[in-house]
Amino acid sequence: MATIIDGRALAKKLNGQTSQRVEKLKQAHGMTPELVVIIVGTDSASQRYVRNKHRTAERLGIRSIVKELPESISQEELLNVVRQYNEDPEVTGILVQDPLPKQINEKLVTRSILPEKDVDGFHPVNVGKLFLNDTTKYPVACTPKGVMTMFDEYQIDLKGKNAVMIGRSAIVGKPMAALMLNAGASVSILHLLTKDITQYTKQADIIVSATGSLHTLTKNDVKPGAVVIDVGQNINEAGHLVGDVDYDDLFDEVSYITPVPGGVGPMTIATLMQQTVDLAEWSLERDQ
Amino acid sequence: MATIIDGRALAKKLNGQTSQRVEKLKQAHGMTPELVVIIVGTDSASQRYVRNKHRTAERLGIRSIVKELPESISQEELLNVVRQYNEDPEVTGILVQDPLPKQINEKLVTRSILPEKDVDGFHPVNVGKLFLNDTTKYPVACTPKGVMTMFDEYQIDLKGKNAVMIGRSAIVGKPMAALMLNAGASVSILHLLTKDITQYTKQADIIVSATGSLHTLTKNDVKPGAVVIDVGQNINEAGHLVGDVDYDDLFDEVSYITPVPGGVGPMTIATLMQQTVDLAEWSLERDQ
């Protein structure tokens, strides 16, 4: 029987720490971390995400600015908005919610955010530092960083372990693979072109799935005692939010597993808040 | 019996193409690619490498400047030298030969080179773009890029293949893993902490070894027909230059193999020259 990795409880704990750090920044340095979330257009899922981020930030004492821009905005206008926040010393973290309308080059926008305010950790220079296992301070994509917090909390040591990352997205798969590699795991990165995923997962101590497809893994695909982290968010036929893996089938076979919902999901926003405060603290260190 | 991947012949072919591209740049644009190699101190191996780079560059029509600096140079002085070359519009590529003396922070020096003149491809923003499989133009570490040229020349398609990278250095292992991933392989990155390398190599279609240890692989460690790329450069007991893998033992088992010497080695400098011209051409595109 697996231990369930409780993302809700851990996110709550992390948020508690974050709010204490915010309080300390205010008292010791007269500084309030300030997160700017830029949203373009009226996509309802995006608006829901942004609202969640905004509410959580406010609850933790972070100053939160939601900058709503019209769907019709031009590339140059959007870059100008980012530039203003880059130059504003009060703003410590900036993110641009995706998706962006067609006339916008998302890559250029991501790269226009100052690396030291890049709270999503998507800027190539931050990605490069992560892949190089740089020991200085820089932001990292929040979902994988949240998974590392889970490993830490449940004392799951990655050193010398065989880890498998299913999925190679810029937001989850690649940074997650880099983090596990930096923590001492041997890491296999699998994806849609991989012919036999089971061949890898059957040898794995740690499996992270971020494919967005249902039932990527059942108990026949894993080694007994494996750790399974499910980053998937899918809607099943019954209309329920479920992960990638077959949770019920795996439950008796694995040692640790994250549920969906209540696993990785809650950690992403909590990590975003944590990293907003990280960036604020690091900015003070730079100013010294 | 394996096909021997002939790095010397391929390097010669590549150098021929590079020299034609240099000629074309001169004739069509009145431009000569200019490579600056900065060497600090008197390490004899470094001096030999730098001499080789210098000679090859001159032979291909690239303007080559070797800037020799004293062992005692300060961090600030070295950064100033780099800054001068960054600002010099004639200079299209800059590299700082390692190792550097103790008083120098190598990482800071690497990052001080303008990313668009970073002919070694070591700057984190270039590493980040590589890992993200960015489709714009940026330099990539020369040894792994040279290996990709080998795959191309011998029509070894990586799509859907199982690739294993033994070694996770910033110069070879990590960029090589990223390149193979970008080419569609499933990639496992192994290293000193990996408990059972054979478990991976026995399933691999492509194996790249960059460990700097002798006899990492024998025929019992590989699948028949695998492709073996040996990036190792070791001196054996008899005082000869040899690779990581047991070449003779593997020879009848694998489909392709690189010899040492005469395999990956010659491709590194040839790729450096190719990339010097890449950077020069890209600078023209930026100026348009």
PDB file of N, CA, C and O in Angstrom, chain A residues 67-102:
ATOM      1  N   LYS A  67      -2.553  42.608 -14.481  1.00  0.00           N
ATOM      2  CA  LYS A  67      -2.620  43.577 -15.561  1.00  0.00           C
ATOM      3  C   LYS A  67      -3.366  42.936 -16.720  1.00  0.00           C
ATOM      4  O   LYS A  67      -2.842  42.025 -17.383  1.00  0.00           O
ATOM      5  N   GLU A  68      -4.598  43.372 -16.942  1.00  0.00           N
ATOM      6  CA  GLU A  68      -5.403  42.803 -18.022  1.00  0.00           C
ATOM      7  C   GLU A  68      -5.223  43.614 -19.289  1.00  0.00           C
ATOM      8  O   GLU A  68      -5.364  44.834 -19.268  1.00  0.00           O
ATOM      9  N   LEU A  69      -4.899  42.931 -20.363  1.00  0.00           N
ATOM     10  CA  LEU A  69      -4.660  43.613 -21.636  1.00  0.00           C
ATOM     11  C   LEU A  69      -5.597  43.048 -22.694  1.00  0.00           C
ATOM     12  O   LEU A  69      -5.977  41.875 -22.637  1.00  0.00           O
ATOM     13  N   PRO A  70      -5.985  43.883 -23.664  1.00  0.00           N
ATOM     14  CA  PRO A  70      -6.954  43.407 -24.671  1.00  0.00           C
ATOM     15  C   PRO A  70      -6.340  42.385 -25.626  1.00  0.00           C
ATOM     16  O   PRO A  70      -5.140  42.430 -25.917  1.00  0.00           O
ATOM     17  N   GLU A  71      -7.160  41.479 -26.065  1.00  0.00           N
ATOM     18  CA  GLU A  71      -6.813  40.432 -27.032  1.00  0.00           C
ATOM     19  C   GLU A  71      -6.103  41.013 -28.268  1.00  0.00           C
ATOM     20  O   GLU A  71      -5.269  40.350 -28.885  1.00  0.00           O
ATOM     21  N   SER A  72      -6.439  42.268 -28.591  1.00  0.00           N
ATOM     22  CA  SER A  72      -5.937  42.885 -29.825  1.00  0.00           C
ATOM     23  C   SER A  72      -4.565  43.543 -29.656  1.00  0.00           C
ATOM     24  O   SER A  72      -4.026  44.120 -30.592  1.00  0.00           O
ATOM     25  N   ILE A  73      -3.980  43.438 -28.469  1.00  0.00           N
ATOM     26  CA  ILE A  73      -2.730  44.164 -28.209  1.00  0.00           C
ATOM     27  C   ILE A  73      -1.633  43.736 -29.188  1.00  0.00           C
ATOM     28  O   ILE A  73      -1.558  42.569 -29.588  1.00  0.00           O
ATOM     29  N   SER A  74      -0.780  44.690 -29.561  1.00  0.00           N
ATOM     30  CA  SER A  74       0.313  44.344 -30.473  1.00  0.00           C
ATOM     31  C   SER A  74       1.518  43.846 -29.672  1.00  0.00           C
ATOM     32  O   SER A  74       1.638  44.096 -28.463  1.00  0.00           O
ATOM     33  N   GLN A  75       2.378  43.142 -30.383  1.00  0.00           N
ATOM     34  CA  GLN A  75       3.636  42.665 -29.807  1.00  0.00           C
ATOM     35  C   GLN A  75       4.381  43.806 -29.104  1.00  0.00           C
ATOM     36  O   GLN A  75       4.814  43.673 -27.962  1.00  0.00           O
ATOM     37  N   GLU A  76       4.523  44.916 -29.814  1.00  0.00           N
ATOM     38  CA  GLU A  76       5.320  46.031 -29.295  1.00  0.00           C
ATOM     39  C   GLU A  76       4.684  46.618 -28.036  1.00  0.00           C
ATOM     40  O   GLU A  76       5.377  46.924 -27.063  1.00  0.00           O
ATOM     41  N   GLU A  77       3.361  46.727 -28.044  1.00  0.00           N
ATOM     42  CA  GLU A  77       2.684  47.263 -26.861  1.00  0.00           C
ATOM     43  C   GLU A  77       2.880  46.347 -25.648  1.00  0.00           C
ATOM     44  O   GLU A  77       3.146  46.805 -24.536  1.00  0.00           O
ATOM     45  N   LEU A  78       2.768  45.043 -25.901  1.00  0.00           N
ATOM     46  CA  LEU A  78       2.942  44.087 -24.794  1.00  0.00           C
ATOM     47  C   LEU A  78       4.374  44.153 -24.251  1.00  0.00           C
ATOM     48  O   LEU A  78       4.596  44.166 -23.031  1.00  0.00           O
ATOM     49  N   LEU A  79       5.350  44.209 -25.158  1.00  0.00           N
ATOM     50  CA  LEU A  79       6.745  44.308 -24.716  1.00  0.00           C
ATOM     51  C   LEU A  79       6.965  45.592 -23.911  1.00  0.00           C
ATOM     52  O   LEU A  79       7.737  45.602 -22.941  1.00  0.00           O
ATOM     53  N   ASN A  80       6.275  46.636 -24.294  1.00  0.00           N
ATOM     54  CA  ASN A  80       6.389  47.891 -23.539  1.00  0.00           C
ATOM     55  C   ASN A  80       5.841  47.769 -22.128  1.00  0.00           C
ATOM     56  O   ASN A  80       6.417  48.319 -21.191  1.00  0.00           O
ATOM     57  N   VAL A  81       4.748  47.043 -22.002  1.00  0.00           N
ATOM     58  CA  VAL A  81       4.184  46.825 -20.659  1.00  0.00           C
ATOM     59  C   VAL A  81       5.184  46.058 -19.803  1.00  0.00           C
ATOM     60  O   VAL A  81       5.458  46.427 -18.650  1.00  0.00           O
ATOM     61  N   VAL A  82       5.748  44.994 -20.379  1.00  0.00           N
ATOM     62  CA  VAL A  82       6.740  44.211 -19.623  1.00  0.00           C
ATOM     63  C   VAL A  82       7.912  45.106 -19.226  1.00  0.00           C
ATOM     64  O   VAL A  82       8.387  45.074 -18.080  1.00  0.00           O
ATOM     65  N   ARG A  83       8.359  45.930 -20.172  1.00  0.00           N
ATOM     66  CA  ARG A  83       9.508  46.812 -19.913  1.00  0.00           C
ATOM     67  C   ARG A  83       9.241  47.743 -18.728  1.00  0.00           C
ATOM     68  O   ARG A  83      10.111  47.938 -17.876  1.00  0.00           O
ATOM     69  N   GLN A  84       8.032  48.279 -18.661  1.00  0.00           N
ATOM     70  CA  GLN A  84       7.697  49.154 -17.533  1.00  0.00           C
ATOM     71  C   GLN A  84       7.849  48.431 -16.196  1.00  0.00           C
ATOM     72  O   GLN A  84       8.410  48.967 -15.249  1.00  0.00           O
ATOM     73  N   TYR A  85       7.362  47.193 -16.161  1.00  0.00           N
ATOM     74  CA  TYR A  85       7.464  46.439 -14.905  1.00  0.00           C
ATOM     75  C   TYR A  85       8.907  46.011 -14.635  1.00  0.00           C
ATOM     76  O   TYR A  85       9.325  45.930 -13.486  1.00  0.00           O
ATOM     77  N   ASN A  86       9.651  45.724 -15.680  1.00  0.00           N
ATOM     78  CA  ASN A  86      11.078  45.432 -15.497  1.00  0.00           C
ATOM     79  C   ASN A  86      11.767  46.587 -14.783  1.00  0.00           C
ATOM     80  O   ASN A  86      12.620  46.392 -13.915  1.00  0.00           O
ATOM     81  N   GLU A  87      11.404  47.798 -15.195  1.00  0.00           N
ATOM     82  CA  GLU A  87      12.106  48.983 -14.694  1.00  0.00           C
ATOM     83  C   GLU A  87      11.562  49.454 -13.349  1.00  0.00           C
ATOM     84  O   GLU A  87      12.194  50.268 -12.688  1.00  0.00           O
ATOM     85  N   ASP A  88      10.404  48.952 -12.952  1.00  0.00           N
ATOM     86  CA  ASP A  88       9.788  49.394 -11.697  1.00  0.00           C
ATOM     87  C   ASP A  88      10.446  48.662 -10.519  1.00  0.00           C
ATOM     88  O   ASP A  88      10.287  47.451 -10.359  1.00  0.00           O
ATOM     89  N   PRO A  89      11.171  49.381  -9.666  1.00  0.00           N
ATOM     90  CA  PRO A  89      11.899  48.703  -8.583  1.00  0.00           C
ATOM     91  C   PRO A  89      10.984  48.060  -7.540  1.00  0.00           C
ATOM     92  O   PRO A  89      11.423  47.187  -6.789  1.00  0.00           O
ATOM     93  N   GLU A  90       9.731  48.461  -7.490  1.00  0.00           N
ATOM     94  CA  GLU A  90       8.790  47.847  -6.542  1.00  0.00           C
ATOM     95  C   GLU A  90       8.395  46.429  -6.968  1.00  0.00           C
ATOM     96  O   GLU A  90       8.018  45.608  -6.137  1.00  0.00           O
ATOM     97  N   VAL A  91       8.432  46.183  -8.258  1.00  0.00           N
ATOM     98  CA  VAL A  91       7.991  44.883  -8.787  1.00  0.00           C
ATOM     99  C   VAL A  91       9.127  43.877  -8.663  1.00  0.00           C
ATOM    100  O   VAL A  91      10.219  44.098  -9.188  1.00  0.00           O
ATOM    101  N   THR A  92       8.870  42.761  -7.976  1.00  0.00           N
ATOM    102  CA  THR A  92       9.934  41.769  -7.797  1.00  0.00           C
ATOM    103  C   THR A  92       9.731  40.532  -8.659  1.00  0.00           C
ATOM    104  O   THR A  92      10.678  39.797  -8.907  1.00  0.00           O
ATOM    105  N   GLY A  93       8.504  40.307  -9.124  1.00  0.00           N
ATOM    106  CA  GLY A  93       8.253  39.144  -9.976  1.00  0.00           C
ATOM    107  C   GLY A  93       7.227  39.468 -11.054  1.00  0.00           C
ATOM    108  O   GLY A  93       6.263  40.194 -10.795  1.00  0.00           O
ATOM    109  N   ILE A  94       7.470  38.955 -12.262  1.00  0.00           N
ATOM    110  CA  ILE A  94       6.566  39.195 -13.397  1.00  0.00           C
ATOM    111  C   ILE A  94       6.298  37.867 -14.082  1.00  0.00           C
ATOM    112  O   ILE A  94       7.226  37.078 -14.300  1.00  0.00           O
ATOM    113  N   LEU A  95       5.033  37.623 -14.440  1.00  0.00           N
ATOM    114  CA  LEU A  95       4.770  36.497 -15.329  1.00  0.00           C
ATOM    115  C   LEU A  95       3.691  36.881 -16.328  1.00  0.00           C
ATOM    116  O   LEU A  95       2.833  37.716 -16.038  1.00  0.00           O
ATOM    117  N   VAL A  96       3.784  36.299 -17.498  1.00  0.00           N
ATOM    118  CA  VAL A  96       2.775  36.507 -18.522  1.00  0.00           C
ATOM    119  C   VAL A  96       2.026  35.186 -18.684  1.00  0.00           C
ATOM    120  O   VAL A  96       2.623  34.150 -19.001  1.00  0.00           O
ATOM    121  N   GLN A  97       0.729  35.242 -18.402  1.00  0.00           N
ATOM    122  CA  GLN A  97      -0.082  34.024 -18.467  1.00  0.00           C
ATOM    123  C   GLN A  97      -0.214  33.571 -19.921  1.00  0.00           C
ATOM    124  O   GLN A  97      -0.539  34.377 -20.789  1.00  0.00           O
ATOM    125  N   ASP A  98       0.043  32.279 -20.166  1.00  0.00           N
ATOM    126  CA  ASP A  98      -0.259  31.794 -21.509  1.00  0.00           C
ATOM    127  C   ASP A  98      -1.655  31.176 -21.492  1.00  0.00           C
ATOM    128  O   ASP A  98      -2.190  30.903 -20.419  1.00  0.00           O
ATOM    129  N   PRO A  99      -2.331  30.963 -22.619  1.00  0.00           N
ATOM    130  CA  PRO A  99      -1.832  31.240 -23.977  1.00  0.00           C
ATOM    131  C   PRO A  99      -1.942  32.714 -24.341  1.00  0.00           C
ATOM    132  O   PRO A  99      -2.703  33.452 -23.722  1.00  0.00           O
ATOM    133  N   LEU A 100      -1.162  33.105 -25.356  1.00  0.00           N
ATOM    134  CA  LEU A 100      -1.202  34.471 -25.877  1.00  0.00           C
ATOM    135  C   LEU A 100      -1.812  34.450 -27.274  1.00  0.00           C
ATOM    136  O   LEU A 100      -1.735  33.438 -27.965  1.00  0.00           O
ATOM    137  N   PRO A 101      -2.442  35.574 -27.667  1.00  0.00           N
ATOM    138  CA  PRO A 101      -3.057  35.592 -29.012  1.00  0.00           C
ATOM    139  C   PRO A 101      -2.015  35.420 -30.123  1.00  0.00           C
ATOM    140  O   PRO A 101      -0.815  35.577 -29.896  1.00  0.00           O
ATOM    141  N   LYS A 102      -2.531  35.108 -31.304  1.00  0.00           N
ATOM    142  CA  LYS A 102      -1.660  34.711 -32.420  1.00  0.00           C
ATOM    143  C   LYS A 102      -0.642  35.755 -32.852  1.00  0.00           C
ATOM    144  O   LYS A 102       0.441  35.410 -33.316  1.00  0.00           O
TER     145      LYS A 102
END
